[in-house]
């Protein structure tokens, strides 16, 4: 167990390190942020002064070395745009992102698992077909389109929900729905197919043969087996929801990490991009680790005694 | 004859996969008397498992149906039962041991949890009583340290142990009939011997009936009182066990017995039945075995033979018809 | 005499390193643990034992499908454990394998013709027309026809596939064939067809078989000598008839006694072994069988037994025979 | 942080709904992005500036009608010599924290810009300042290292006064998040990328503002912004695409505010590379072939004010220049005179997307217009950062669309666009270079005006670019809000009121 | 979408995978006729391909021709079936021509990503050892990052445009191919028929090319068909953020991006391209699902 944790810890560090390295060089390749920050009328000398000030005129490897040296100490530098501590800016956005992701995830699970279970149980019935149809359509709808549609309906036409911003729980409804939509489709499908898989297993027949009625059979015997693979998927999706909700965050003006990174990308605010990438890679790694641990916990076959 | 615990009459079972209809069970009739161990032998795909599932009411929903025939259990017609009524029977009056001990237990529940299931469904017992009852059967099937085992998960047990757990589960509610579908095929020889002797011990006590499904004639010879030989969804021969081995009537049964290596001289060519078992959709008119039968006659290809019977020894072969005379 | 041995295996070891589950440490599985035996030209040598005892691993290691951890394998007097993959390739025309699972051993994307052509092509045997002729010939020998040439494996039944597998193995006319449970996946009626085929081929081509099986009645029927394996070790070797008549090792005895009878009236005294085969990852100390042995003595759990030789090359590895004969009888009687 | 947001959100919801009727004293203003920092004198971006100008104040303001400098925190000023300026400051002004406004604050604010470690983006404009000297508590002197006529402009446009005691006390980081100024509104709460809340400063020296509570809300997506406006969450926001104007006009509670901005849009004709554009005649031809009126009418729905030269009438020093007008025949003629046929000219036109009103649509329409006379134009759209970088690195293709401003001084535009150093027009001519240099050094206002007037005429004659228009700044405004859009894009809440 | 996750198991059981040439087509066809979802998917894909090839002839108007006097016409006016956009371009024509871009992007990304991923997966799975470790770490690195952000970052480096969006999507998308193919190869390696080939003396290279690769086609095709739609959607998302295919080239993503500002005034501008994307993704997904169900007996199941 300890072995495993130590191994995963170092693996995680390696992964985060490599991600940072890759993004560092990618960002430098993306161009020079100077023009974006200085006034348009800045002269050549002024530009050079800025580059010098920001350390952009030094050889890449020196910049990289310094960046890594500082990053190890949790110092990603200051945002070029806001001059705030880059890491802090990202951390400040994290709660909003977490809130949204958690809400969306819970919503998705609450809808998807019963739907997937029923769908699998009533395989090939009308209900199943409708459910499967919805999931296929759900996976075909781009997030931003869904977002726009919801804004159009609930904010512009019906005027019952705010179109964006954060603050009250009401503000969260539309972005949560948007984010949950895709996940719900995925989870439903996955639950359904995991359930179908399980329902074909011999041990289900065994349970039936000992007179177990349908409801406990499904809820107790089959679902627990299906939940095990779902955990991995949920972990992956949580990662995606945390880091990949860029579009939803933009459409609904949600002050989260994704939007911050996108903005930083557009303005080539390197320190913020890197800090954001760092946090996301870290979260991913941690979530995956936790998923493995939970997986091992609920799956007695690999649990340590 | 009177106390047959299970009687199957002219059972037909069909599966429908989309527009495809197959009938893997076409004519099956046999009975099991109280206290008897009846062996059902036949090669892969002959319909042994499907038959047993029909007796348990576990044929897959929607895609399977029983177009005709009856299954009488203790005088009760089972084919028309509702799911609720089935539940009272399953695990309680009829129980089943499956072929694959590795996959027949739920990997995420402890042995104890799984064993308590039939008790929960069919007996009103306190937790303590449940535990006591479980430990008792576990001891009965020869599982060491049952108090510990009930807290373990299936994957922590070996194949033999798991099969014992399956057997104990089948025994828990003292059913009138047990069905064992190839309970030892997946096991090693030495473990197989353990399990067979256990089953023997169990059936010899009280009068438990056992329907033992196998493809191994040796197991039949070892275990059974009565034998039913199936071939491609049809019962071709059925007889008392000694009678069957001494005087097999159907060429298929004869072939099976003759091809046992121990019935052949060492290093000589084994007796072999030519060809292979037809799939359910390949069945043509006439005797189903005709195309592989060394004694096949014209008639065999045209008309399927009825069940000829002689002192309870049944055989579905034209050779038994009076005008041809009984061979041997 | 020594030249008579086609295959000679000496102190062969094959250990697998596996990590089970994500939290668990690596464990070493001693699949084959110090095994020596020799196979004479033209004989059928059987390897018998329970699941997981290392039969297949032994076979695959001999064929160089996995590398041996230690030990030597002599084929026609040459040690083949030390030669390179490409040198080994050339040798392969002389030894072949028949696999257990007829469904997994044929490439589903290739026709029968392609499957049979490959060995000829690889070893540059014959030219164009002749190759076709050879393929037709071999198909006929294994009981298939030309009409099957362009079909894919999935269009055949298990028995037919096994025939194709056998055809592939013998098309190069090798000297030596390892058959790993060639019939255990087959139906009873087809099983005898395949056994007959193997017997025929042996006669026709003078093949030497290493026949791996757990089915003692088949072994008794068709093999010349038997090695009994238990937990990666060979515990007894004897001529087949001798072994079945006069098994020495308690494990062999139990194994033979466990075979179901052929007739309901036949009586047989059973030795029912207690417990299960221990894991090869964690084999018992001393004699690996002592945990289940009805005759286990104190020494069995302490010291691994030495080989004991009886008449006609019959040998067993058991402490019962390392002491004097008298004591043995006592032990057996008292049990 | 979550609880803060929630708490903040609740009362904002109350204000935002805006149905309080007569008792209404709060406003919600939508912005496409957050302020980069609330520190004054740091970020040049208009979004930041527009917001913090309600907190901080400049020394001098500009009358947007007359374009004259008018006193604010400075009461008067004089030029001692070409290198020395002296300012008299207003007395009795207090910062939000109660501290007195005085000369120290001014010196501190300028020094803040000049201090390299503060990384002010304004610093580059202020490098010619030599020293700031406090003469008396309400008198200050600035000396420059060379004649710097532009200083007035810089003081007016850039400089905002910070409270030195506060900044030194709490440090730059805190001051950047919780600003203290002398302006009409004081800081309440800032949730990054979410909102900024201000409240009226009771002791404001010009008198208490009418609107008491202000919230800037950040909504990056236009459609979300619009929907927030239409649903009443937001009372005011800027930058409406021209095609959405009707939508707002049709809404009963809304109106459109329009101002002709001092920001101009143009099509640059790149002469840095070899090619037909180095030929004056070809450049002129393109000027003839682009129908600016039609673009304005059809693409911009008439929102915008046509310009004909390098400056807009808003700029000081503007003189009227000749309009090329739309004359495709003349264009073809000129091209042929230059030794080409239109068909053999193939040009690229690069544009950002969404940076200026309808920018990429304008580019596509221009391509179509040039296509009419046979010139093949390939439009490509650049991400904004790339666009700027390509210009800066002189990697731009033949033509590109860019905006400039808001600027008032002629030097700010001409000096920064048409010299060899400045790539933003990508036009360069040695003679003009020299004239610009000379004009910039001219201190006498009249001489300076004449020099620039001449330059404007020359630049038009050279057809250095295709002048398009002054951007129309379009605001969506709650109909009962008294709000006058300004040419300088500033949003002065102090001047607003509810009817 | 990188979560183009191991949704359902992709590894098909080998034996029912194989169809003999003759029966293959027939069996395929009948199985298609029996599945209306599969048929619908195929129909949509055919329409899409048809439009992308013959779009120029079918489109009623020049899709890039601006007609400023006829801008923002609602559907069904003046011969514009789906209306016009803010530059007076015919929406229907643009959607028809946009199909081509979607097809190009879908196919070429899946081709590039599939190729890279497959090659890496094969190398990793077949040769194992250190190269496997290195490559799989690379995969880990990439998987510890949201797909869409990755694509954005790469696009920020490369700049916008058709070619670049394809490259960035491919870079973002190869991982899943590598993973799936690697595990397929690992599974194949252990198969008896590979062992049989080794035993016959087939060289390693030939084993790879003749025995392993042909058995990868099915999982590759299934995976590819399931990935295409996520690439198409991802392109639209990236275009929505301003990267991606740039105007005036008609692509559904940039049409949406341009149209989103008109959500209140001209609903058709985001509605129809959006529907086009959805229908396309739907069609491809249906087809992919059907393909998997047909080729993968595990799901088809008993
Ligand atoms: N769900 C099903 N759908 C269609 N056909 C089925 C189904 N289940 C079984 N069959 C068919 O019914 C026939 C009998 O199958 P069954 O499992 O009873 O054989 P068996 O005698 O038990 O064979 P084995 O020894 O292999 O277990 C087979 O041909 C099989 O293909
Ligand atoms: N590739 C492998 N990696 C790890 N362990 C292996 C591998 N192959 C075999 N083993 C282990 O080695 C031991 C011997 O396996 P082997 O397949 O040789 O047994 P066997 O006697 O052929 O059994 P069976 O009768 O089941 O085929 C088993 O415990 C098995 O789990
Ligand atoms: Mg069966
Ligand atoms: Mg084996």
JSON list of C-alpha atoms and ligand atoms in Angstrom, two decimals, chain C residues 52 55-57 100 180-181 212, ligand 4:
[
{"chain": "C", "resi": 52, "resn": "UNK", "atom": "CA", "xyz": [-1.25, -24.40, -13.21]},
{"chain": "C", "resi": 55, "resn": "UNK", "atom": "CA", "xyz": [2.86, -28.12, -18.18]},
{"chain": "C", "resi": 56, "resn": "UNK", "atom": "CA", "xyz": [2.21, -25.51, -20.85]},
{"chain": "C", "resi": 57, "resn": "UNK", "atom": "CA", "xyz": [5.07, -23.39, -19.64]},
{"chain": "C", "resi": 100, "resn": "UNK", "atom": "CA", "xyz": [-5.16, -26.38, -26.76]},
{"chain": "C", "resi": 180, "resn": "UNK", "atom": "CA", "xyz": [-0.66, -28.94, -25.46]},
{"chain": "C", "resi": 181, "resn": "UNK", "atom": "CA", "xyz": [-3.95, -30.45, -24.41]},
{"chain": "C", "resi": 212, "resn": "UNK", "atom": "CA", "xyz": [0.52, -32.43, -22.47]},
{"chain": "F", "resi": 4, "resn": "LIG", "atom": "MG1", "xyz": [-1.79, -25.30, -20.06]}
]
